[in-house]
PDB file of C-alpha atoms (C1' of nucleotides) in Angstrom:
ATOM      1  CA  MET A   5      12.427  -5.959  -9.370  1.00 51.00           C
ATOM      2  CA  THR A   6       9.226  -7.711  -9.295  1.00 56.00           C
ATOM      3  CA  ARG A   7       7.576  -8.547 -12.731  1.00 61.00           C
ATOM      4  CA  ILE A   8       3.978  -7.550 -12.748  1.00 65.00           C
ATOM      5  CA  LYS A   9       1.481  -8.716 -15.211  1.00 67.00           C
ATOM      6  CA  GLU A  10       0.753  -7.006 -18.273  1.00 65.00           C
ATOM      7  CA  TYR A  11      -3.121  -7.459 -17.584  1.00 80.00           C
ATOM      8  CA  SER A  12      -4.848  -8.130 -14.129  1.00 88.00           C
ATOM      9  CA  THR A  13      -7.867  -6.135 -12.935  1.00 90.00           C
ATOM     10  CA  ILE A  14      -5.753  -4.612  -9.861  1.00 87.00           C
ATOM     11  CA  GLN A  15      -3.538  -3.189 -12.564  1.00 88.00           C
ATOM     12  CA  GLU A  16      -7.028  -1.829 -14.038  1.00 90.00           C
ATOM     13  CA  ASN A  17      -8.278  -0.402 -11.365  1.00 85.00           C
ATOM     14  CA  LYS A  18      -5.172   1.043 -10.372  1.00 86.00           C
ATOM     15  CA  ARG A  19      -4.924   2.649 -13.673  1.00 85.00           C
ATOM     16  CA  PHE A  20      -8.420   4.048 -13.224  1.00 79.00           C
ATOM     17  CA  ALA A  21      -7.934   4.926  -9.798  1.00 80.00           C
ATOM     18  CA  LEU A  22      -4.014   6.842 -10.841  1.00 83.00           C
ATOM     19  CA  ALA A  23      -6.174   8.580 -13.775  1.00 79.00           C
ATOM     20  CA  GLN A  24      -9.072   9.725 -11.420  1.00 76.00           C
ATOM     21  CA  CYS A  25      -7.404  10.533  -8.280  1.00 87.00           C
ATOM     22  CA  PRO A  26      -4.332  12.510  -7.785  1.00 90.00           C
ATOM     23  CA  VAL A  27      -3.983  11.072  -4.189  1.00 90.00           C
ATOM     24  CA  THR A  28      -3.792   7.859  -5.556  1.00 90.00           C
ATOM     25  CA  TYR A  29      -0.753   9.258  -7.918  1.00 93.00           C
ATOM     26  CA  VAL A  30       1.016  10.477  -4.466  1.00 93.00           C
ATOM     27  CA  MET A  31       0.449   7.032  -2.783  1.00 92.00           C
ATOM     28  CA  GLU A  32       2.236   5.260  -5.499  1.00 91.00           C
ATOM     29  CA  LYS A  33       5.280   7.371  -4.854  1.00 94.00           C
ATOM     30  CA  ILE A  34       5.634   7.515  -1.455  1.00 94.00           C
ATOM     31  CA  GLY A  35       3.268   4.829  -0.145  1.00 91.00           C
ATOM     32  CA  GLY A  36       5.834   1.808   0.290  1.00 90.00           C
ATOM     33  CA  TYR A  37       6.202   0.601   3.955  1.00 89.00           C
ATOM     34  CA  TRP A  38       9.534   2.375   3.929  1.00 95.00           C
ATOM     35  CA  LYS A  39       9.553   4.822   1.542  1.00 96.00           C
ATOM     36  CA  PRO A  40       8.518   7.960   4.053  1.00 95.00           C
ATOM     37  CA  ILE A  41      11.114   7.006   6.581  1.00 95.00           C
ATOM     38  CA  ILE A  42      13.582   6.925   3.521  1.00 97.00           C
ATOM     39  CA  LEU A  43      12.611  10.458   2.644  1.00 97.00           C
ATOM     40  CA  TYR A  44      12.852  11.344   6.006  1.00 95.00           C
ATOM     41  CA  GLN A  45      16.364  10.205   6.258  1.00 96.00           C
ATOM     42  CA  LEU A  46      17.274  11.877   3.333  1.00 97.00           C
ATOM     43  CA  SER A  47      15.296  15.257   4.318  1.00 96.00           C
ATOM     44  CA  ILE A  48      17.983  15.395   7.553  1.00 95.00           C
ATOM     45  CA  SER A  49      20.930  14.956   5.327  1.00 97.00           C
ATOM     46  CA  ASP A  50      21.974  13.522   1.955  1.00 98.00           C
ATOM     47  CA  LYS A  51      23.526   9.656   2.785  1.00 98.00           C
ATOM     48  CA  ARG A  52      25.613   6.910   1.293  1.00 98.00           C
ATOM     49  CA  TYR A  53      23.697   3.536   0.461  1.00 98.00           C
ATOM     50  CA  SER A  54      25.523   2.335   3.757  1.00 97.00           C
ATOM     51  CA  GLU A  55      24.647   5.106   6.083  1.00 97.00           C
ATOM     52  CA  LEU A  56      21.012   4.701   5.269  1.00 97.00           C
ATOM     53  CA  ARG A  57      21.230   1.113   5.818  1.00 97.00           C
ATOM     54  CA  ARG A  58      22.417   1.714   9.388  1.00 96.00           C
ATOM     55  CA  ALA A  59      19.982   4.408   9.658  1.00 95.00           C
ATOM     56  CA  ILE A  60      16.969   2.072   9.265  1.00 95.00           C
ATOM     57  CA  PRO A  61      18.544  -0.971  10.855  1.00 93.00           C
ATOM     58  CA  ALA A  62      15.278  -2.858  10.432  1.00 93.00           C
ATOM     59  CA  ILE A  63      15.099  -2.930   6.540  1.00 95.00           C
ATOM     60  CA  SER A  64      16.348  -5.510   4.655  1.00 96.00           C
ATOM     61  CA  GLU A  65      18.924  -4.616   1.705  1.00 96.00           C
ATOM     62  CA  LYS A  66      16.482  -5.968  -0.678  1.00 97.00           C
ATOM     63  CA  MET A  67      13.835  -3.331   0.416  1.00 97.00           C
ATOM     64  CA  LEU A  68      16.335  -0.499   0.687  1.00 98.00           C
ATOM     65  CA  ILE A  69      17.805  -1.071  -2.761  1.00 97.00           C
ATOM     66  CA  GLN A  70      14.233  -1.366  -4.092  1.00 97.00           C
ATOM     67  CA  HIS A  71      12.695   1.290  -2.656  1.00 98.00           C
ATOM     68  CA  LEU A  72      15.533   3.767  -3.678  1.00 98.00           C
ATOM     69  CA  LYS A  73      15.460   2.489  -7.452  1.00 97.00           C
ATOM     70  CA  GLN A  74      11.823   3.353  -7.454  1.00 97.00           C
ATOM     71  CA  LEU A  75      12.100   6.715  -5.890  1.00 98.00           C
ATOM     72  CA  GLU A  76      14.728   7.424  -8.373  1.00 97.00           C
ATOM     73  CA  ALA A  77      12.830   6.431 -11.037  1.00 96.00           C
ATOM     74  CA  ASP A  78       9.672   8.426  -9.663  1.00 96.00           C
ATOM     75  CA  LYS A  79      12.415  11.506 -10.053  1.00 96.00           C
ATOM     76  CA  LEU A  80      11.927  12.342  -5.865  1.00 97.00           C
ATOM     77  CA  ILE A  81      15.800  11.454  -5.094  1.00 98.00           C
ATOM     78  CA  ILE A  82      19.016  11.890  -6.862  1.00 98.00           C
ATOM     79  CA  ARG A  83      21.552   8.885  -7.132  1.00 98.00           C
ATOM     80  CA  GLU A  84      25.181  10.131  -7.425  1.00 97.00           C
ATOM     81  CA  ALA A  85      27.738   7.603  -7.810  1.00 96.00           C
ATOM     82  CA  LYS A  86      31.633   8.365  -7.970  1.00 95.00           C
ATOM     83  CA  PRO A  87      33.521   6.096 -10.128  1.00 91.00           C
ATOM     84  CA  VAL A  88      35.750   4.468  -7.307  1.00 92.00           C
ATOM     85  CA  VAL A  89      36.169   1.255  -6.021  1.00 87.00           C
ATOM     86  CA  PRO A  90      34.963   0.435  -3.307  1.00 90.00           C
ATOM     87  CA  PRO A  91      32.009   2.129  -4.711  1.00 94.00           C
ATOM     88  CA  PHE A  92      30.849   5.473  -3.440  1.00 97.00           C
ATOM     89  CA  VAL A  93      26.992   6.522  -3.842  1.00 98.00           C
ATOM     90  CA  THR A  94      25.145   9.193  -2.516  1.00 98.00           C
ATOM     91  CA  TYR A  95      21.366   9.803  -2.452  1.00 98.00           C
ATOM     92  CA  ARG A  96      19.648  12.912  -2.134  1.00 98.00           C
ATOM     93  CA  LEU A  97      16.259  14.781  -2.194  1.00 98.00           C
ATOM     94  CA  SER A  98      15.608  16.010  -5.998  1.00 97.00           C
ATOM     95  CA  ALA A  99      13.420  19.259  -6.114  1.00 96.00           C
ATOM     96  CA  SER A 100      10.254  17.309  -6.424  1.00 95.00           C
ATOM     97  CA  GLY A 101      11.379  15.373  -2.871  1.00 96.00           C
ATOM     98  CA  HIS A 102      11.998  18.854  -1.343  1.00 96.00           C
ATOM     99  CA  SER A 103       8.492  20.142  -2.397  1.00 96.00           C
ATOM    100  CA  LEU A 104       6.904  17.007  -0.901  1.00 94.00           C
ATOM    101  CA  LYS A 105       8.333  17.891   2.590  1.00 93.00           C
ATOM    102  CA  THR A 106       5.692  20.432   3.011  1.00 94.00           C
ATOM    103  CA  ILE A 107       2.780  17.891   2.596  1.00 93.00           C
ATOM    104  CA  ILE A 108       4.616  15.411   4.652  1.00 91.00           C
ATOM    105  CA  GLY A 109       5.174  17.845   7.194  1.00 92.00           C
ATOM    106  CA  ASP A 110       0.870  18.433   7.308  1.00 94.00           C
ATOM    107  CA  MET A 111       0.695  14.644   6.960  1.00 94.00           C
ATOM    108  CA  ALA A 112       2.450  14.270  10.123  1.00 92.00           C
ATOM    109  CA  ALA A 113       0.982  17.375  12.123  1.00 94.00           C
ATOM    110  CA  TRP A 114      -2.456  15.647  11.226  1.00 95.00           C
ATOM    111  CA  ALA A 115      -1.089  12.432  12.311  1.00 93.00           C
ATOM    112  CA  ILE A 116      -0.099  13.566  15.728  1.00 92.00           C
ATOM    113  CA  GLU A 117      -3.263  15.299  16.610  1.00 92.00           C
ATOM    114  CA  ASP A 118      -5.338  12.490  15.119  1.00 91.00           C
ATOM    115  CA  ALA A 119      -3.743  10.303  17.788  1.00 83.00           C
ATOM    116  CA  LYS A 120      -2.183  12.486  20.496  1.00 80.00           C
ATOM    117  CA  GLY A 121       0.468  10.506  22.324  1.00 53.00           C
ATOM    118  CA  THR A 122       1.257   8.062  19.646  1.00 60.00           C
ATOM    119  CA  PHE A 123       4.351   9.517  18.398  1.00 59.00           C
ATOM    120  CA  GLU A 124       7.488  10.344  20.842  1.00 49.00           C
ATOM    121  CA  ASN A 125       9.962  12.052  18.502  1.00 46.00           C
ATOM    122  CA  VAL A 126       9.830  12.646  14.438  1.00 45.00           C
ATOM    123  CA  GLU A 127       8.556  14.944  12.052  1.00 42.00           C
ATOM    124  CA  GLY A 128       9.080  13.011   8.799  1.00 39.00           C
TER     125      GLY A 128
ATOM    126  CA  MET B  28     -13.066  -8.661   6.429  1.00 49.00           C
ATOM    127  CA  THR B  29      -9.764 -10.654   6.057  1.00 55.00           C
ATOM    128  CA  ARG B  30      -8.136 -12.035   9.014  1.00 60.00           C
ATOM    129  CA  ILE B  31      -4.303 -11.124   9.651  1.00 62.00           C
ATOM    130  CA  LYS B  32      -2.072 -13.594  11.479  1.00 64.00           C
ATOM    131  CA  GLU B  33      -1.359 -12.371  15.053  1.00 65.00           C
ATOM    132  CA  TYR B  34       2.633 -12.384  14.132  1.00 84.00           C
ATOM    133  CA  SER B  35       4.525 -12.016  11.145  1.00 91.00           C
ATOM    134  CA  THR B  36       7.469  -9.999  10.207  1.00 93.00           C
ATOM    135  CA  ILE B  37       5.130  -7.676   7.887  1.00 91.00           C
ATOM    136  CA  GLN B  38       2.941  -6.839  10.598  1.00 92.00           C
ATOM    137  CA  GLU B  39       6.488  -6.449  12.978  1.00 92.00           C
ATOM    138  CA  ASN B  40       7.449  -3.920  10.797  1.00 91.00           C
ATOM    139  CA  LYS B  41       4.394  -2.299  10.118  1.00 90.00           C
ATOM    140  CA  ARG B  42       3.965  -1.373  13.821  1.00 89.00           C
ATOM    141  CA  PHE B  43       7.502  -0.283  13.703  1.00 85.00           C
ATOM    142  CA  ALA B  44       6.684   2.279  11.059  1.00 87.00           C
ATOM    143  CA  LEU B  45       3.373   3.213  12.440  1.00 86.00           C
ATOM    144  CA  ALA B  46       5.373   4.099  15.794  1.00 83.00           C
ATOM    145  CA  GLN B  47       8.284   5.694  14.121  1.00 80.00           C
ATOM    146  CA  CYS B  48       6.367   7.549  11.052  1.00 88.00           C
ATOM    147  CA  PRO B  49       3.170   9.311  11.307  1.00 90.00           C
ATOM    148  CA  VAL B  50       2.973   9.359   7.340  1.00 91.00           C
ATOM    149  CA  THR B  51       2.776   5.722   7.711  1.00 91.00           C
ATOM    150  CA  TYR B  52      -0.227   6.227   9.955  1.00 93.00           C
ATOM    151  CA  VAL B  53      -1.658   8.894   7.701  1.00 93.00           C
ATOM    152  CA  MET B  54      -1.110   5.932   4.891  1.00 93.00           C
ATOM    153  CA  GLU B  55      -2.779   3.237   6.739  1.00 92.00           C
ATOM    154  CA  LYS B  56      -5.965   5.577   7.130  1.00 94.00           C
ATOM    155  CA  ILE B  57      -6.337   6.590   3.440  1.00 94.00           C
ATOM    156  CA  GLY B  58      -3.918   3.949   1.787  1.00 90.00           C
ATOM    157  CA  GLY B  59      -6.549   1.660   0.087  1.00 89.00           C
ATOM    158  CA  TYR B  60      -6.688   1.811  -3.699  1.00 88.00           C
ATOM    159  CA  TRP B  61     -10.344   3.090  -3.238  1.00 94.00           C
ATOM    160  CA  LYS B  62     -10.483   4.986  -0.082  1.00 95.00           C
ATOM    161  CA  PRO B  63      -9.338   8.783  -1.498  1.00 94.00           C
ATOM    162  CA  ILE B  64     -11.972   8.087  -4.167  1.00 95.00           C
ATOM    163  CA  ILE B  65     -14.539   7.293  -1.537  1.00 96.00           C
ATOM    164  CA  LEU B  66     -13.481  10.289   0.875  1.00 96.00           C
ATOM    165  CA  TYR B  67     -13.423  12.769  -2.415  1.00 94.00           C
ATOM    166  CA  GLN B  68     -17.226  11.476  -2.906  1.00 95.00           C
ATOM    167  CA  LEU B  69     -18.346  12.182   0.763  1.00 97.00           C
ATOM    168  CA  SER B  70     -16.245  15.824   0.368  1.00 96.00           C
ATOM    169  CA  ILE B  71     -18.644  16.655  -2.239  1.00 95.00           C
ATOM    170  CA  SER B  72     -21.677  15.690  -0.465  1.00 97.00           C
ATOM    171  CA  ASP B  73     -23.187  13.271   2.067  1.00 97.00           C
ATOM    172  CA  LYS B  74     -24.237   9.831   0.512  1.00 98.00           C
ATOM    173  CA  ARG B  75     -26.322   6.817   0.887  1.00 98.00           C
ATOM    174  CA  TYR B  76     -24.441   3.651   0.290  1.00 98.00           C
ATOM    175  CA  SER B  77     -26.085   3.002  -3.103  1.00 97.00           C
ATOM    176  CA  GLU B  78     -25.181   6.550  -4.123  1.00 97.00           C
ATOM    177  CA  LEU B  79     -21.543   5.722  -3.445  1.00 97.00           C
ATOM    178  CA  ARG B  80     -21.785   2.394  -5.451  1.00 97.00           C
ATOM    179  CA  ARG B  81     -23.281   4.434  -8.436  1.00 96.00           C
ATOM    180  CA  ALA B  82     -21.199   6.846  -8.117  1.00 95.00           C
ATOM    181  CA  ILE B  83     -17.884   4.699  -8.133  1.00 94.00           C
ATOM    182  CA  PRO B  84     -19.189   1.851 -10.635  1.00 93.00           C
ATOM    183  CA  ALA B  85     -15.844  -0.045 -10.857  1.00 92.00           C
ATOM    184  CA  ILE B  86     -15.761  -1.136  -7.124  1.00 95.00           C
ATOM    185  CA  SER B  87     -16.831  -4.012  -6.005  1.00 95.00           C
ATOM    186  CA  GLU B  88     -19.548  -4.003  -3.353  1.00 96.00           C
ATOM    187  CA  LYS B  89     -17.229  -6.192  -0.997  1.00 96.00           C
ATOM    188  CA  MET B  90     -14.165  -3.677  -1.473  1.00 97.00           C
ATOM    189  CA  LEU B  91     -16.696  -0.477  -0.814  1.00 97.00           C
ATOM    190  CA  ILE B  92     -18.361  -1.789   2.323  1.00 97.00           C
ATOM    191  CA  GLN B  93     -15.089  -2.971   3.634  1.00 97.00           C
ATOM    192  CA  HIS B  94     -13.320   0.342   3.354  1.00 97.00           C
ATOM    193  CA  LEU B  95     -16.282   1.873   4.597  1.00 98.00           C
ATOM    194  CA  LYS B  96     -16.065   0.078   7.585  1.00 97.00           C
ATOM    195  CA  GLN B  97     -12.475   0.735   8.085  1.00 97.00           C
ATOM    196  CA  LEU B  98     -13.039   4.401   7.632  1.00 97.00           C
ATOM    197  CA  GLU B  99     -15.861   4.337  10.075  1.00 97.00           C
ATOM    198  CA  ALA B 100     -13.418   2.411  12.269  1.00 96.00           C
ATOM    199  CA  ASP B 101     -10.499   5.025  11.813  1.00 95.00           C
ATOM    200  CA  LYS B 102     -13.178   7.661  12.704  1.00 95.00           C
ATOM    201  CA  LEU B 103     -12.877   9.663   9.290  1.00 97.00           C
ATOM    202  CA  ILE B 104     -16.470   9.169   8.133  1.00 97.00           C
ATOM    203  CA  ILE B 105     -19.562   8.531  10.307  1.00 97.00           C
ATOM    204  CA  ARG B 106     -22.497   5.957   9.543  1.00 98.00           C
ATOM    205  CA  GLU B 107     -25.978   7.060  10.199  1.00 97.00           C
ATOM    206  CA  ALA B 108     -28.526   4.028   9.867  1.00 96.00           C
ATOM    207  CA  LYS B 109     -32.084   5.137  10.018  1.00 94.00           C
ATOM    208  CA  PRO B 110     -34.060   2.145  11.670  1.00 90.00           C
ATOM    209  CA  VAL B 111     -36.316   1.348   8.737  1.00 91.00           C
ATOM    210  CA  VAL B 112     -36.668  -1.211   5.909  1.00 85.00           C
ATOM    211  CA  PRO B 113     -35.823  -1.340   3.443  1.00 89.00           C
ATOM    212  CA  PRO B 114     -32.748   0.180   4.891  1.00 93.00           C
ATOM    213  CA  PHE B 115     -31.344   3.828   4.486  1.00 97.00           C
ATOM    214  CA  VAL B 116     -27.767   4.612   5.660  1.00 97.00           C
ATOM    215  CA  THR B 117     -25.961   7.599   4.946  1.00 98.00           C
ATOM    216  CA  TYR B 118     -22.128   8.312   5.198  1.00 98.00           C
ATOM    217  CA  ARG B 119     -20.561  11.728   6.025  1.00 98.00           C
ATOM    218  CA  LEU B 120     -17.195  12.761   6.879  1.00 98.00           C
ATOM    219  CA  SER B 121     -16.373  13.169  10.636  1.00 97.00           C
ATOM    220  CA  ALA B 122     -14.285  16.304  11.921  1.00 95.00           C
ATOM    221  CA  SER B 123     -11.067  14.056  11.055  1.00 94.00           C
ATOM    222  CA  GLY B 124     -12.491  13.625   7.684  1.00 96.00           C
ATOM    223  CA  HIS B 125     -13.302  17.222   6.886  1.00 96.00           C
ATOM    224  CA  SER B 126      -9.624  18.137   8.461  1.00 95.00           C
ATOM    225  CA  LEU B 127      -7.962  15.845   6.053  1.00 94.00           C
ATOM    226  CA  LYS B 128      -9.439  17.893   3.136  1.00 93.00           C
ATOM    227  CA  THR B 129      -7.042  20.092   3.216  1.00 93.00           C
ATOM    228  CA  ILE B 130      -4.057  17.809   3.152  1.00 93.00           C
ATOM    229  CA  ILE B 131      -5.953  15.965   0.230  1.00 91.00           C
ATOM    230  CA  GLY B 132      -6.008  19.044  -1.674  1.00 92.00           C
ATOM    231  CA  ASP B 133      -2.396  19.959  -1.242  1.00 94.00           C
ATOM    232  CA  MET B 134      -1.361  16.291  -2.304  1.00 94.00           C
ATOM    233  CA  ALA B 135      -3.563  16.773  -5.354  1.00 93.00           C
ATOM    234  CA  ALA B 136      -1.782  20.043  -6.202  1.00 94.00           C
ATOM    235  CA  TRP B 137       1.530  18.390  -5.733  1.00 95.00           C
ATOM    236  CA  ALA B 138       0.349  15.441  -8.077  1.00 94.00           C
ATOM    237  CA  ILE B 139      -0.674  18.037 -10.808  1.00 93.00           C
ATOM    238  CA  GLU B 140       2.732  20.078 -10.587  1.00 93.00           C
ATOM    239  CA  ASP B 141       4.610  16.676 -10.493  1.00 93.00           C
ATOM    240  CA  ALA B 142       2.684  14.976 -13.591  1.00 89.00           C
ATOM    241  CA  LYS B 143       3.493  18.352 -15.437  1.00 87.00           C
ATOM    242  CA  GLY B 144       7.291  18.023 -14.991  1.00 79.00           C
ATOM    243  CA  THR B 145       7.063  21.165 -12.857  1.00 73.00           C
ATOM    244  CA  PHE B 146       9.933  20.182 -10.711  1.00 80.00           C
ATOM    245  CA  GLU B 147      11.688  18.490 -13.503  1.00 68.00           C
ATOM    246  CA  ASN B 148      15.610  19.826 -14.172  1.00 54.00           C
ATOM    247  CA  VAL B 149      15.559  21.817 -11.089  1.00 54.00           C
ATOM    248  CA  GLU B 150      18.069  21.024  -8.586  1.00 50.00           C
ATOM    249  CA  GLY B 151      17.604  19.649  -5.165  1.00 45.00           C
TER     250      GLY B 151
ATOM    251  C1'  DC C   3      45.043 -16.051   2.830  1.00 91.44           C
ATOM    252  C1'  DA C   4      40.814 -15.006   4.892  1.00 91.44           C
ATOM    253  C1'  DT C   5      37.770 -11.501   6.324  1.00 91.44           C
ATOM    254  C1'  DT C   6      35.430  -7.101   5.649  1.00 91.44           C
ATOM    255  C1'  DA C   7      33.562  -3.389   3.489  1.00 91.44           C
ATOM    256  C1'  DT C   8      31.384  -1.168  -0.518  1.00 91.44           C
ATOM    257  C1'  DA C   9      26.620  -1.595  -3.233  1.00 91.44           C
ATOM    258  C1'  DC C  10      24.399  -4.110  -5.375  1.00 91.44           C
ATOM    259  C1'  DA C  11      21.414  -8.527  -7.798  1.00 91.44           C
ATOM    260  C1'  DT C  12      18.451 -12.434  -7.914  1.00 91.44           C
ATOM    261  C1'  DA C  13      15.868 -16.657  -7.033  1.00 91.44           C
ATOM    262  C1'  DC C  14      12.178 -18.415  -3.894  1.00 91.44           C
ATOM    263  C1'  DT C  15       8.511 -18.035  -0.238  1.00 91.44           C
ATOM    264  C1'  DT C  16       4.808 -15.651   2.375  1.00 91.44           C
ATOM    265  C1'  DT C  17       1.289 -12.165   3.205  1.00 91.44           C
ATOM    266  C1'  DA C  18      -2.290  -8.892   3.132  1.00 91.44           C
ATOM    267  C1'  DG C  19      -4.987  -6.982   0.528  1.00 91.44           C
ATOM    268  C1'  DG C  20      -7.891  -6.933  -3.679  1.00 91.44           C
ATOM    269  C1'  DG C  21     -11.196  -9.247  -6.823  1.00 91.44           C
ATOM    270  C1'  DT C  22     -15.079 -12.705  -7.736  1.00 91.44           C
ATOM    271  C1'  DA C  23     -19.627 -14.578  -7.161  1.00 91.44           C
ATOM    272  C1'  DA C  24     -22.988 -15.825  -4.474  1.00 91.44           C
ATOM    273  C1'  DG C  25     -26.331 -15.407  -0.426  1.00 91.44           C
ATOM    274  C1'  DT C  26     -28.881 -12.773   3.274  1.00 91.44           C
ATOM    275  C1'  DA C  27     -33.638 -10.397   5.163  1.00 91.44           C
ATOM    276  C1'  DC C  28     -37.050  -7.710   4.110  1.00 91.44           C
ATOM    277  C1'  DT C  29     -40.545  -4.621   1.188  1.00 91.44           C
ATOM    278  C1'  DT C  30     -42.148  -2.571  -2.740  1.00 91.44           C
ATOM    279  C1'  DG C  31     -43.995  -2.977  -7.830  1.00 91.44           C
ATOM    280  C1'  DT C  32     -45.642  -5.449 -11.547  1.00 91.44           C
TER     281       DT C  32
ATOM    282  C1'  DA D  12     -45.837 -15.125  -7.708  1.00 91.44           C
ATOM    283  C1'  DC D  13     -41.317 -13.002  -8.744  1.00 91.44           C
ATOM    284  C1'  DA D  14     -37.972  -9.847 -10.005  1.00 91.44           C
ATOM    285  C1'  DA D  15     -35.646  -5.645  -8.105  1.00 91.44           C
ATOM    286  C1'  DG D  16     -34.088  -2.669  -4.732  1.00 91.44           C
ATOM    287  C1'  DT D  17     -31.903  -1.812   0.058  1.00 91.44           C
ATOM    288  C1'  DA D  18     -27.435  -2.462   2.873  1.00 91.44           C
ATOM    289  C1'  DC D  19     -24.610  -5.893   3.791  1.00 91.44           C
ATOM    290  C1'  DT D  20     -22.104 -10.679   4.657  1.00 91.44           C
ATOM    291  C1'  DT D  21     -19.100 -14.928   3.756  1.00 91.44           C
ATOM    292  C1'  DA D  22     -16.635 -18.141   1.104  1.00 91.44           C
ATOM    293  C1'  DC D  23     -13.176 -18.891  -1.857  1.00 91.44           C
ATOM    294  C1'  DC D  24      -9.085 -17.034  -5.385  1.00 91.44           C
ATOM    295  C1'  DC D  25      -5.391 -14.617  -7.205  1.00 91.44           C
ATOM    296  C1'  DT D  26      -1.655 -10.890  -7.166  1.00 91.44           C
ATOM    297  C1'  DA D  27       1.668  -7.377  -5.677  1.00 91.44           C
ATOM    298  C1'  DA D  28       4.375  -6.424  -2.359  1.00 91.44           C
ATOM    299  C1'  DA D  29       7.239  -7.446   1.535  1.00 91.44           C
ATOM    300  C1'  DG D  30      10.405 -10.507   3.519  1.00 91.44           C
ATOM    301  C1'  DT D  31      14.622 -14.455   3.708  1.00 91.44           C
ATOM    302  C1'  DA D  32      18.614 -16.232   1.565  1.00 91.44           C
ATOM    303  C1'  DT D  33      22.699 -15.953  -1.249  1.00 91.44           C
ATOM    304  C1'  DG D  34      25.769 -14.117  -4.547  1.00 91.44           C
ATOM    305  C1'  DT D  35      28.511 -10.614  -7.281  1.00 91.44           C
ATOM    306  C1'  DA D  36      33.088  -7.751  -8.046  1.00 91.44           C
ATOM    307  C1'  DT D  37      36.639  -5.295  -6.051  1.00 91.44           C
ATOM    308  C1'  DA D  38      40.049  -3.451  -2.959  1.00 91.44           C
ATOM    309  C1'  DA D  39      41.841  -2.825   1.284  1.00 91.44           C
ATOM    310  C1'  DT D  40      43.026  -5.059   5.695  1.00 91.44           C
ATOM    311  C1'  DG D  41      44.841  -7.922   9.494  1.00 91.44           C
TER     312       DG D  41
END
DNA sequence: CATTATACATACTTTAGGGTAAGTACTTGT
DNA sequence: ACAAGTACTTACCCTAAAGTATGTATAATG
């Protein structure tokens, strides 16, 4: 995972925004390009690492793992590794993750209303 | 406003995410560092450009204008300019903007609960 | 004995977005 | 005459996040 500088104006402003603005807090947690898609996939069903990879073919392995680690650190998902070889790792939504589903649903509804016809299938 | 390349993998993936994922669509609209804060300020009351600037002292003028233009292009806010000099420009939420308030409120509520640790140690 | 599959890790590059600083045009106040 | 306030605009720099490519250990399979 990429190092970040201890100090920079961007970091300062981010801290400011996080302290002032709960919305930014949520953004920080689900605001990567792929995070909502990962969460959507996990909301359908628990999945192994490789299942996620196949479910989202366009994502690179680095991005997948990186976001999984972040989501895990933010306690939105739970990682379970069976001590076997080859490894068997399953990801699933935590309580926080599940509680986000309502919001995500509302966001999706708003988006679909706002841009009628742009979206074909998905809910996540 | 900064130019973007006609083609890049990032743009490709963004298009993919936007087409597949309504959440990403919402993120695109309210996902700048300052956008939620601007929207929040305008949800309190309509404001002139300079009032916004004073309400959010940490933001640079470039960022403020840039986000205002984007929010206007996305039809979340409405810009009204009186043809006088010195200029008198007022910004206010559009209908779309107002309809976002519920979602923003829910996000804020979730953020506060999550920060408190409400969801911790509960199984998904 | 080489390939495939598991679940990652890590070095390096690119790009979009954010930040800094300065300028524009026009009027009012001192 | 000059500073200050209005609402921007533009040129340039820097950083965080995203992308590319390759490597790791272990076991089963052909």
